[in-house]
Amino acid sequence: MSALVATFTTKTDFMKLLKGESLAIIFCLFFTTTMYGQIWTKPPLHRLTSQEYKMTLDFWGEKYADILEIEKIGKSDGETLYLLKITDRNVPDDDKQIALFTCLHGGPERSGTTSILKLTEWLLSNEQEAIDTRKNQIVLVIPIILPKSYFETDSFLNTNKIDPYTGGGISNWDLNTLTYKKLDEVPEIEAFIGVVDKYKPEAHLDLHGTGLQEYSEEQKEESNHQSYRGQTMFEVSGMAYSNSLLRPWDWRITEAMVKAGVEAGFPTDRGEADAQQSHWGPGWNQVSGKVWRGRPQFYTAQYSYLKYHTIVGCLENSWEQSGVARSIGLLRIGNNIWDGENKNGYPVNRVLPFLGKYVTSWGQNTSEMRQSRVELWDKQVGFSPGILYPETEGLETFVVGLTKKGNEMLDEDLDVFVSNLKKDKTINAEDIEAFIKNGPQIKMAFEKAKKPEYNEDAVTKGLGLRIRIQYKDAVLQNVKLNGHLLQPSAEDGYESWIGNGYLQLQVNVPPSKASKMDIAIVTCEYDTKTKRTYGWKPPQEVLDKIYNK
């Protein structure tokens, strides 16, 4: 009976029952609600008003002026959109990570916004981890992107009937130029894009949650647009149920948020992992009932990934404490060294992969690395990565055509490849030729650029070239770039460290050098005390039967 009572979401539902049922049922209802609490009449949650919101921002802005800056970033149906910038101003910004928190679906999903406001309180607090975060990061917060919906209508749609969260569908975007076609109709997206373009964050987390999104207009009016206390939802970390692509690219980032939530007492749903289903793929519609419900889509939040290689994810929040805990789980990544790296920060600096080797950003601080990351992320479609093949123990190579001219130097035939290199006087082609002839390589294996004509101009912000050697005790010898010997240097040379079980070799190419290069060729020799063998033979009894007849 209590379950029956709990289904009455409006007074209208209950009055219909009173008119059509017996006194016995009415008594049972009375008894049940008395014994188990006023289930359907639980007191409503306080609903944040526009005045309370603005006065809170004014209060915070005055009280925390040394660590909080409030910026007006646009208008939505006459209401001002605000950005909160939280950081320790006594620490230079050059070496700070940037994390962005938004509520693109709030809108009616109110607990996303209340969670982000609770997170703001934590960020402004004197807790040691909050203090450390302010020293290491610039945290950007957009609490409310659709004010009229949040304070009045509980609608996902703005005045022009477009949802800022989904952007109205991929047809409203030009992904070639990464522009939104209807900015004049969605000022909320214009404001969001403006923030992303200005700050180019390393991480972006979008918070969702409970509200009146499933209520009819009649039910919204009857409830006076107030959620009831006790309303919950399942909580999800890192991903969107509807969009299988809206998630961090590394599951370990999601697990860091999951762990933080669990430690705070809040379990989390892992989507397709908990459902034990594979992802949908092209041509799978006939078996759609056997695959995960999410489909590859493009939502507004993914703009930051496509434009700046930003980590993107989202949270479904029922309780603010959970949203805060899991958001802190993400922020911790920005305060620490990620597994496999040697500098603090979010893992965003690998911009082009090829067989376990990577083009990475360059920089002596986070600001320089961000500039490099953004340039390389845009240019990488014009890069052609490759290696000398086959890969051989004790030898490593990584080759990247950086410009149209550099791409034209690449050839599978090693003799032709070396001949092409000899035309560039900045390259010690004779040294590279000797390296090839002293090894067992038979060809150049490379992947042609997606847009080989794209890079007419050279890289101007520097770049890194990462090789992961599968022996962590490897002793490096003769690390060279374009045939020229390198010295250990975090600026112009190479670094090495152990991470993820590899010896990580990073060749650093500063802007002054990168701007004069059409192609980058790393060669390296190494020695190791680790001896690995391979090869298999059938059992001796089998060999005896075959060969000792």
Coordinates of C-alpha atoms in Angstrom, one line a residue:
M1 CA 0.0 0.0 0.0
S2 CA 2.8 2.4 0.8
A3 CA 4.2 1.9 -2.7
L4 CA 0.7 2.7 -4.1
V5 CA 0.6 5.9 -2.1
A6 CA 4.0 6.9 -3.3
T7 CA 2.8 6.9 -6.9
F8 CA 0.5 9.9 -6.2
T9 CA 2.5 12.8 -7.5
T10 CA -0.3 15.4 -7.5
K11 CA -3.3 16.3 -5.5
T12 CA -5.4 15.6 -8.6
D13 CA -4.4 11.9 -8.6
F14 CA -5.3 11.6 -4.9
M15 CA -8.7 13.3 -5.3
K16 CA -9.6 10.9 -8.1
L17 CA -9.0 8.0 -5.8
L18 CA -11.1 9.5 -3.0
K19 CA -14.1 9.9 -5.3
G20 CA -13.9 6.4 -6.7
E21 CA -12.8 4.1 -3.9
S22 CA -14.3 2.8 -0.7
L23 CA -13.9 4.1 2.8
A24 CA -11.8 1.0 3.6
I25 CA -9.1 2.0 1.1
I26 CA -9.2 5.5 2.4
F27 CA -8.6 4.2 5.9
C28 CA -5.7 2.0 4.6
L29 CA -4.2 5.1 3.0
F30 CA -4.5 7.1 6.2
F31 CA -3.1 4.2 8.2
T32 CA -0.2 3.7 5.8
T33 CA 0.8 7.4 5.6
T34 CA 0.6 7.6 9.4
M35 CA 2.8 4.5 10.0
Y36 CA 5.3 5.2 7.3
G37 CA 5.4 9.0 7.1
Q38 CA 3.6 11.5 4.9
I39 CA 5.0 9.8 1.8
W40 CA 3.3 11.9 -0.9
T41 CA 3.0 15.0 1.1
K42 CA 6.7 15.3 2.1
P43 CA 7.7 19.0 2.5
P44 CA 9.0 20.6 -0.7
L45 CA 12.7 21.5 -1.1
H46 CA 13.6 25.1 -1.0
R47 CA 13.8 26.4 -4.6
L48 CA 16.6 28.9 -5.2
T49 CA 15.3 32.3 -6.4
S50 CA 16.9 34.6 -8.9
Q51 CA 17.3 37.2 -6.1
E52 CA 18.9 34.7 -3.7
Y53 CA 21.3 33.6 -6.4
K54 CA 22.4 37.1 -7.4
M55 CA 22.8 38.2 -3.8
T56 CA 24.8 35.1 -2.9
L57 CA 27.2 35.9 -5.8
D58 CA 27.5 39.5 -4.5
F59 CA 28.1 38.2 -1.0
W60 CA 30.8 35.7 -2.1
G61 CA 32.4 38.3 -4.4
E62 CA 32.8 40.7 -1.5
K63 CA 33.8 38.2 1.1
Y64 CA 36.3 36.3 -1.0
A65 CA 37.5 39.0 -3.3
D66 CA 41.1 37.8 -2.9
I67 CA 40.3 34.4 -4.5
L68 CA 37.0 34.9 -6.4
E69 CA 36.3 36.9 -9.5
I70 CA 32.8 37.1 -10.9
E71 CA 32.4 37.8 -14.6
K72 CA 29.2 38.5 -16.6
I73 CA 29.5 36.4 -19.8
G74 CA 26.1 36.9 -21.5
K75 CA 22.4 37.2 -21.3
S76 CA 19.6 34.6 -21.4
D77 CA 16.1 35.9 -21.8
G78 CA 17.0 39.1 -20.0
E79 CA 18.9 37.4 -17.2
T80 CA 22.6 37.7 -16.7
L81 CA 24.8 34.7 -17.1
Y82 CA 27.7 34.5 -14.6
L83 CA 31.1 32.9 -14.6
L84 CA 32.9 32.4 -11.3
K85 CA 36.8 32.2 -11.4
I86 CA 38.3 30.8 -8.3
T87 CA 42.1 30.7 -7.7
D88 CA 44.9 31.9 -5.4
R89 CA 45.9 35.3 -6.9
N90 CA 49.1 35.3 -4.9
V91 CA 50.3 32.4 -7.1
P92 CA 51.2 33.2 -10.7
D93 CA 48.7 31.7 -13.2
D94 CA 51.4 30.5 -15.7
D95 CA 51.7 27.1 -14.1
K96 CA 48.1 26.5 -13.2
Q97 CA 45.8 23.9 -14.7
I98 CA 42.3 25.1 -15.7
A99 CA 39.1 23.1 -14.8
L100 CA 35.6 24.2 -15.9
F101 CA 32.4 23.1 -14.2
T102 CA 29.0 23.7 -15.8
C103 CA 25.4 22.8 -15.5
L104 CA 24.3 22.7 -19.2
H105 CA 21.1 20.9 -18.3
G106 CA 20.1 23.2 -15.5
G107 CA 17.5 24.1 -16.7
P108 CA 15.2 21.9 -14.8
E109 CA 17.9 19.6 -13.4
R110 CA 18.3 21.6 -10.2
S111 CA 20.6 19.4 -8.1
G112 CA 23.3 19.8 -10.7
T113 CA 23.3 23.5 -9.9
T114 CA 22.9 23.1 -6.2
S115 CA 25.8 20.6 -6.3
I116 CA 28.0 23.1 -8.2
L117 CA 27.1 25.8 -5.7
K118 CA 28.1 23.5 -2.8
L119 CA 31.3 22.8 -4.7
T120 CA 31.9 26.5 -4.9
E121 CA 31.5 26.8 -1.1
W122 CA 34.1 24.1 -0.7
L123 CA 36.5 25.8 -3.2
L124 CA 36.2 29.0 -1.2
S125 CA 36.8 27.3 2.1
N126 CA 39.9 26.9 4.3
E127 CA 40.0 23.1 3.8
Q128 CA 43.6 22.2 3.0
E129 CA 42.7 20.4 -0.2
A130 CA 40.7 23.5 -1.4
I131 CA 43.7 25.7 -0.6
D132 CA 46.0 23.4 -2.6
T133 CA 43.5 23.3 -5.5
R134 CA 43.4 27.1 -5.6
K135 CA 47.2 27.2 -5.7
N136 CA 47.5 24.6 -8.5
Q137 CA 44.4 25.4 -10.6
I138 CA 42.1 28.0 -11.9
V139 CA 38.6 26.7 -11.4
L140 CA 35.8 28.1 -13.5
V141 CA 32.2 27.7 -12.6
I142 CA 29.0 28.5 -14.6
P143 CA 26.3 27.6 -12.2
I144 CA 23.2 28.5 -14.2
I145 CA 23.1 28.6 -18.0
L146 CA 19.3 28.8 -18.4
P147 CA 18.1 31.1 -15.6
K148 CA 14.4 31.4 -16.7
S149 CA 14.1 27.7 -16.8
Y150 CA 15.9 27.2 -13.4
F151 CA 13.9 29.9 -11.6
E152 CA 10.5 29.7 -13.4
T153 CA 9.6 27.2 -16.2
D154 CA 11.6 24.0 -15.5
S155 CA 12.0 23.5 -19.3
F156 CA 15.0 22.1 -21.1
L157 CA 14.4 24.6 -23.9
N158 CA 15.3 28.2 -24.1
T159 CA 13.1 30.9 -25.6
N160 CA 13.8 29.7 -29.1
K161 CA 13.0 26.1 -28.2
I162 CA 16.6 24.8 -28.2
D163 CA 18.2 22.9 -25.4
P164 CA 21.7 24.3 -24.6
Y165 CA 22.8 20.9 -23.4
T166 CA 22.2 19.1 -26.7
G167 CA 22.5 22.2 -28.9
G168 CA 19.5 21.0 -30.8
G169 CA 21.4 18.3 -32.6
I170 CA 24.6 17.9 -34.6
S171 CA 22.9 19.6 -37.6
N172 CA 23.2 22.9 -35.8
W173 CA 27.0 22.6 -35.8
D174 CA 29.6 22.9 -38.5
L175 CA 32.2 20.5 -37.2
N176 CA 34.7 21.4 -40.0
T177 CA 35.0 24.9 -38.5
L178 CA 33.7 24.0 -35.0
T179 CA 31.1 26.8 -35.1
Y180 CA 27.6 26.8 -33.9
K181 CA 25.2 27.9 -36.7
K182 CA 22.5 29.4 -34.5
L183 CA 24.4 31.6 -31.9
D184 CA 21.8 34.3 -32.3
E185 CA 19.1 31.9 -31.2
V186 CA 21.1 30.3 -28.3
P187 CA 23.0 33.0 -26.4
E188 CA 23.5 30.4 -23.7
I189 CA 25.8 28.4 -26.0
E190 CA 27.4 31.6 -27.2
A191 CA 28.4 32.4 -23.6
F192 CA 29.6 28.8 -23.0
I193 CA 31.8 28.9 -26.1
G194 CA 33.2 32.3 -25.2
V195 CA 34.4 30.9 -21.8
V196 CA 35.9 27.8 -23.4
D197 CA 37.6 29.8 -26.2
K198 CA 39.1 32.3 -23.6
Y199 CA 40.4 29.8 -21.1
K200 CA 41.0 26.6 -23.2
P201 CA 40.6 24.4 -20.1
E202 CA 42.3 21.1 -19.4
A203 CA 39.2 19.5 -17.9
H204 CA 35.4 20.2 -18.2
L205 CA 32.8 18.5 -16.0
D206 CA 29.1 19.0 -16.6
L207 CA 26.7 18.4 -13.6
H208 CA 23.2 17.1 -14.0
G209 CA 20.5 16.0 -11.5
T210 CA 17.0 15.8 -10.2
G211 CA 14.2 18.3 -10.9
L212 CA 10.8 18.5 -12.5
Q213 CA 12.0 17.5 -16.0
E214 CA 9.5 14.6 -16.3
Y215 CA 6.5 16.5 -14.9
S216 CA 3.7 17.6 -17.2
E217 CA 2.9 21.3 -17.3
E218 CA -0.2 20.6 -15.1
Q219 CA 1.9 18.7 -12.5
K220 CA 4.5 21.5 -12.4
E221 CA 1.7 24.0 -11.7
E222 CA 0.1 21.8 -9.0
S223 CA 3.4 21.3 -7.2
N224 CA 4.1 25.1 -7.5
H225 CA 7.3 24.1 -9.3
Q226 CA 8.8 22.6 -6.2
S227 CA 10.6 19.3 -5.9
Y228 CA 9.6 17.2 -2.8
R229 CA 12.1 16.3 -0.2
G230 CA 13.2 12.7 -0.7
Q231 CA 13.2 12.8 -4.5
T232 CA 16.3 10.9 -5.7
M233 CA 17.8 9.4 -8.9
F234 CA 20.5 6.9 -9.6
E235 CA 23.9 8.6 -9.7
V236 CA 26.2 8.2 -12.7
S237 CA 29.8 9.2 -12.9
G238 CA 31.7 10.4 -15.9
M239 CA 29.3 9.6 -18.7
A240 CA 25.9 10.4 -20.3
Y241 CA 23.4 7.7 -20.7
S242 CA 22.1 9.1 -24.0
N243 CA 25.5 9.9 -25.5
S244 CA 28.1 7.1 -25.5
L245 CA 30.8 9.6 -26.5
L246 CA 30.3 12.1 -23.7
R247 CA 32.8 10.8 -21.3
P248 CA 36.5 11.1 -20.4
W249 CA 38.8 9.2 -22.8
D250 CA 40.5 7.4 -19.9
W251 CA 38.4 5.2 -17.7
R252 CA 40.9 5.9 -14.8
I253 CA 39.6 9.5 -14.7
T254 CA 36.1 8.2 -14.2
E255 CA 37.2 5.7 -11.6
A256 CA 38.9 8.6 -9.7
M257 CA 35.5 10.2 -9.4
V258 CA 33.8 7.0 -8.5
K259 CA 36.4 6.3 -5.8
A260 CA 35.9 9.7 -4.3
G261 CA 32.1 9.3 -4.3
V262 CA 32.3 5.8 -2.7
E263 CA 34.7 7.1 0.0
A264 CA 32.1 9.7 0.8
G265 CA 29.4 7.1 1.1
F266 CA 27.8 7.4 -2.4
P267 CA 27.9 4.5 -4.8
T268 CA 27.8 5.2 -8.5
D269 CA 26.5 3.6 -11.7
R270 CA 29.0 2.8 -14.5
G271 CA 26.5 2.6 -17.4
E272 CA 27.3 -0.2 -19.9
A273 CA 29.8 -1.8 -17.5
D274 CA 27.1 -2.4 -14.9
A275 CA 24.6 -3.3 -17.6
Q276 CA 27.2 -5.8 -19.0
Q277 CA 26.4 -4.6 -22.6
S278 CA 28.7 -3.7 -25.5
H279 CA 28.4 -0.4 -27.3
W280 CA 26.2 0.1 -30.3
G281 CA 28.0 0.2 -33.7
P282 CA 27.1 1.1 -37.3
G283 CA 24.7 -1.5 -38.8
W284 CA 23.7 -2.9 -35.3
N285 CA 20.2 -1.6 -35.3
Q286 CA 18.7 -5.0 -35.7
V287 CA 20.3 -6.1 -32.5
S288 CA 19.8 -2.8 -30.6
G289 CA 18.1 -4.6 -27.8
K290 CA 21.4 -6.3 -26.9
V291 CA 23.6 -3.3 -26.8
W292 CA 24.0 -0.3 -24.6
R293 CA 21.3 2.4 -24.9
G294 CA 23.7 5.3 -25.5
R295 CA 24.4 6.3 -29.1
P296 CA 27.3 8.3 -30.5
Q297 CA 26.1 11.9 -30.5
F298 CA 27.5 15.4 -30.4
Y299 CA 26.4 17.7 -27.5
T300 CA 27.6 21.2 -26.6
A301 CA 30.0 20.0 -23.9
Q302 CA 32.1 18.1 -26.5
Y303 CA 33.0 21.4 -28.2
S304 CA 35.8 21.8 -25.6
Y305 CA 37.2 18.4 -26.5
L306 CA 37.1 18.9 -30.3
K307 CA 38.5 22.4 -30.2
Y308 CA 41.1 22.2 -27.4
H309 CA 41.6 18.5 -26.5
T310 CA 39.9 19.1 -23.1
I311 CA 38.9 16.1 -20.9
V312 CA 35.1 16.1 -20.9
G313 CA 32.7 14.2 -18.7
C314 CA 29.4 14.6 -16.8
L315 CA 27.8 13.6 -13.5
E316 CA 24.3 12.7 -12.5
N317 CA 23.7 14.0 -9.0
S318 CA 21.0 13.2 -6.5
W319 CA 22.8 14.6 -3.5
E320 CA 25.0 17.7 -3.4
Q321 CA 27.5 16.0 -1.1
S322 CA 28.0 13.3 -3.7
G323 CA 28.4 15.8 -6.6
V324 CA 31.0 17.7 -4.5
A325 CA 32.9 14.5 -3.6
R326 CA 33.1 13.3 -7.1
S327 CA 34.0 16.7 -8.5
I328 CA 36.8 16.9 -6.0
G329 CA 37.9 13.5 -7.2
L330 CA 38.4 15.0 -10.7
L331 CA 40.2 18.1 -9.2
R332 CA 42.7 15.9 -7.4
I333 CA 43.9 14.7 -10.8
G334 CA 44.9 18.3 -11.7
N335 CA 46.8 18.7 -8.4
N336 CA 48.9 15.6 -8.9
I337 CA 51.2 13.7 -11.3
W338 CA 49.2 11.4 -13.6
D339 CA 50.4 7.8 -13.9
G340 CA 53.0 7.8 -16.7
E341 CA 53.7 11.5 -16.6
N342 CA 56.4 13.5 -14.8
K343 CA 54.6 16.8 -14.2
N344 CA 51.5 17.8 -12.2
G345 CA 48.3 18.1 -14.2
Y346 CA 45.5 16.5 -16.1
P347 CA 46.5 14.0 -18.8
V348 CA 45.8 16.1 -21.9
N349 CA 49.1 16.5 -23.6
R350 CA 49.3 13.6 -26.0
V351 CA 47.8 14.9 -29.2
L352 CA 48.6 12.3 -31.8
P353 CA 49.2 8.5 -31.2
F354 CA 51.0 6.0 -33.3
L355 CA 51.8 2.5 -32.1
G356 CA 52.4 3.5 -28.5
K357 CA 54.3 6.6 -29.5
Y358 CA 52.9 10.2 -29.3
V359 CA 53.3 13.7 -30.4
T360 CA 52.9 15.7 -27.2
S361 CA 52.8 19.4 -26.2
W362 CA 55.9 21.3 -25.2
G363 CA 56.4 23.8 -22.5
Q364 CA 58.3 25.0 -19.4
N365 CA 55.1 25.7 -17.6
T366 CA 51.4 24.9 -17.9
S367 CA 50.6 28.0 -19.9
E368 CA 53.2 27.2 -22.6
M369 CA 52.1 23.6 -22.7
R370 CA 48.5 24.7 -23.2
Q371 CA 49.5 27.0 -26.1
S372 CA 51.4 24.1 -27.6
R373 CA 48.6 21.6 -27.0
V374 CA 46.1 23.8 -28.8
E375 CA 48.3 24.4 -31.8
L376 CA 49.3 20.8 -32.1
W377 CA 45.7 19.5 -31.6
D378 CA 44.6 21.7 -34.6
K379 CA 47.6 20.7 -36.7
Q380 CA 47.8 17.0 -36.0
V381 CA 45.4 16.1 -38.9
G382 CA 48.3 17.2 -41.1
F383 CA 50.9 15.1 -39.4
S384 CA 52.1 11.8 -40.8
P385 CA 53.6 9.5 -38.0
G386 CA 55.7 6.5 -38.6
I387 CA 58.5 4.1 -37.5
L388 CA 61.3 2.1 -39.1
Y389 CA 60.0 -1.5 -39.4
P390 CA 60.2 -4.0 -38.0
E391 CA 60.6 -2.8 -34.4
T392 CA 63.7 -4.3 -32.8
E393 CA 64.9 -4.8 -29.3
G394 CA 67.6 -2.2 -28.4
L395 CA 66.5 0.3 -31.1
E396 CA 63.7 2.9 -31.2
T397 CA 62.5 5.3 -33.9
F398 CA 59.7 7.7 -34.2
V399 CA 59.2 9.8 -37.4
V400 CA 56.6 12.5 -37.9
G401 CA 56.0 14.5 -41.1
L402 CA 55.0 17.9 -39.7
T403 CA 54.4 20.0 -42.8
K404 CA 53.3 19.3 -46.4
K405 CA 56.9 19.3 -47.4
G406 CA 57.8 16.9 -44.6
N407 CA 55.1 14.5 -45.5
E408 CA 56.4 14.4 -49.0
M409 CA 59.8 13.1 -47.7
L410 CA 58.2 10.0 -46.3
D411 CA 58.5 6.8 -48.4
E412 CA 58.2 3.1 -47.5
D413 CA 61.4 2.4 -49.4
L414 CA 64.3 3.2 -47.1
D415 CA 66.7 4.2 -49.8
V416 CA 64.2 6.6 -51.3
F417 CA 63.4 7.9 -47.8
V418 CA 67.1 8.6 -47.1
S419 CA 67.5 10.2 -50.5
N420 CA 64.6 12.6 -49.7
L421 CA 66.2 13.5 -46.4
K422 CA 69.5 14.5 -48.0
K423 CA 67.7 17.3 -49.8
D424 CA 67.1 19.0 -46.4
K425 CA 70.4 20.4 -45.2
T426 CA 69.2 20.8 -41.6
I427 CA 69.0 17.0 -41.3
N428 CA 72.0 14.7 -40.8
A429 CA 70.8 12.2 -43.3
E430 CA 74.1 10.3 -43.3
D431 CA 73.7 9.5 -39.6
I432 CA 70.1 8.3 -40.1
E433 CA 71.3 6.2 -43.1
A434 CA 74.0 4.6 -40.9
F435 CA 71.4 3.9 -38.2
I436 CA 69.2 2.1 -40.7
K437 CA 72.0 0.1 -42.3
N438 CA 73.2 -1.1 -38.9
G439 CA 69.8 -2.5 -38.1
P440 CA 67.4 -5.1 -39.5
Q441 CA 64.8 -2.5 -40.6
I442 CA 63.4 -3.3 -44.1
K443 CA 60.9 -0.4 -44.7
M444 CA 59.3 2.7 -43.4
A445 CA 55.8 2.1 -41.9
F446 CA 53.8 5.2 -41.6
E447 CA 50.3 6.5 -41.5
K448 CA 49.5 9.2 -44.0
A449 CA 48.0 12.5 -42.7
K450 CA 44.3 12.8 -42.6
K451 CA 44.8 16.1 -44.4
P452 CA 48.3 16.0 -45.9
E453 CA 47.9 19.4 -47.5
Y454 CA 46.8 21.0 -44.3
N455 CA 50.1 22.2 -42.8
E456 CA 51.7 24.8 -45.0
D457 CA 53.3 26.5 -42.0
A458 CA 55.6 24.9 -39.4
V459 CA 54.8 24.3 -35.7
T460 CA 55.4 27.6 -33.8
K461 CA 54.7 26.6 -30.2
G462 CA 57.1 23.7 -29.8
L463 CA 56.4 20.0 -29.6
G464 CA 57.3 16.8 -27.8
L465 CA 58.0 13.3 -29.2
R466 CA 57.2 10.5 -26.7
I467 CA 58.6 7.0 -27.0
R468 CA 57.7 4.3 -24.4
I469 CA 60.4 1.7 -24.1
Q470 CA 59.2 -1.6 -22.9
Y471 CA 62.1 -2.1 -20.5
K472 CA 62.0 0.2 -17.5
D473 CA 65.6 -0.5 -16.8
A474 CA 66.7 0.6 -20.3
V475 CA 69.9 2.6 -20.4
L476 CA 69.6 5.2 -23.2
Q477 CA 72.4 5.7 -25.8
N478 CA 72.6 8.1 -28.7
V479 CA 69.3 9.8 -28.5
K480 CA 69.1 11.9 -31.6
L481 CA 66.7 14.3 -33.4
N482 CA 67.1 14.4 -37.2
G483 CA 70.5 12.8 -36.8
H484 CA 71.8 15.3 -34.2
L485 CA 72.8 14.1 -30.8
L486 CA 70.7 15.4 -27.9
Q487 CA 71.6 16.1 -24.3
P488 CA 69.2 15.7 -21.3
S489 CA 67.0 18.8 -21.1
A490 CA 63.4 19.6 -20.3
E491 CA 63.5 22.5 -22.8
D492 CA 65.7 21.4 -25.7
G493 CA 66.8 17.8 -25.5
Y494 CA 65.4 14.7 -23.9
E495 CA 64.0 13.5 -20.5
S496 CA 63.4 10.0 -19.3
W497 CA 61.5 8.6 -16.3
I498 CA 59.7 5.4 -15.3
G499 CA 55.9 5.4 -15.7
N500 CA 53.2 2.8 -16.4
G501 CA 56.0 0.1 -16.4
Y502 CA 57.8 1.8 -19.3
L503 CA 60.9 3.9 -19.5
Q504 CA 59.3 7.0 -20.9
L505 CA 61.5 8.9 -23.3
Q506 CA 60.4 12.5 -24.2
V507 CA 62.3 14.5 -26.8
N508 CA 61.5 18.2 -26.3
V509 CA 61.6 20.5 -29.3
P510 CA 61.4 24.2 -28.4
P511 CA 59.6 26.8 -30.7
S512 CA 62.8 28.2 -32.1
K513 CA 63.8 24.7 -33.4
A514 CA 60.3 23.4 -34.3
S515 CA 59.5 26.4 -36.4
K516 CA 62.4 25.4 -38.8
M517 CA 61.5 21.7 -39.1
D518 CA 59.4 20.0 -41.7
I519 CA 60.0 16.5 -40.3
A520 CA 61.0 15.1 -36.9
I521 CA 63.0 11.9 -36.7
V522 CA 63.9 10.5 -33.3
T523 CA 66.4 7.6 -33.2
C524 CA 67.7 5.9 -30.1
E525 CA 69.7 3.0 -29.0
Y526 CA 69.4 1.4 -25.5
D527 CA 70.8 -1.5 -23.5
T528 CA 69.0 -3.5 -20.8
K529 CA 69.9 -6.1 -18.2
T530 CA 66.4 -7.6 -18.6
K531 CA 66.6 -10.6 -20.9
R532 CA 63.3 -11.8 -22.5
T533 CA 63.1 -14.9 -24.7
Y534 CA 60.4 -16.0 -27.0
G535 CA 59.6 -18.8 -29.4
W536 CA 57.8 -22.1 -28.8
K537 CA 58.4 -25.7 -29.7
P538 CA 56.0 -28.7 -29.6
P539 CA 56.6 -31.2 -26.8
Q540 CA 59.8 -33.2 -27.2
E541 CA 57.7 -36.4 -27.6
V542 CA 56.1 -34.9 -30.7
L543 CA 59.4 -33.7 -32.1
D544 CA 60.8 -37.2 -31.6
K545 CA 58.0 -38.8 -33.4
I546 CA 58.5 -36.4 -36.4
Y547 CA 62.2 -36.3 -36.6
N548 CA 63.4 -39.6 -35.1
K549 CA 61.5 -42.0 -37.2

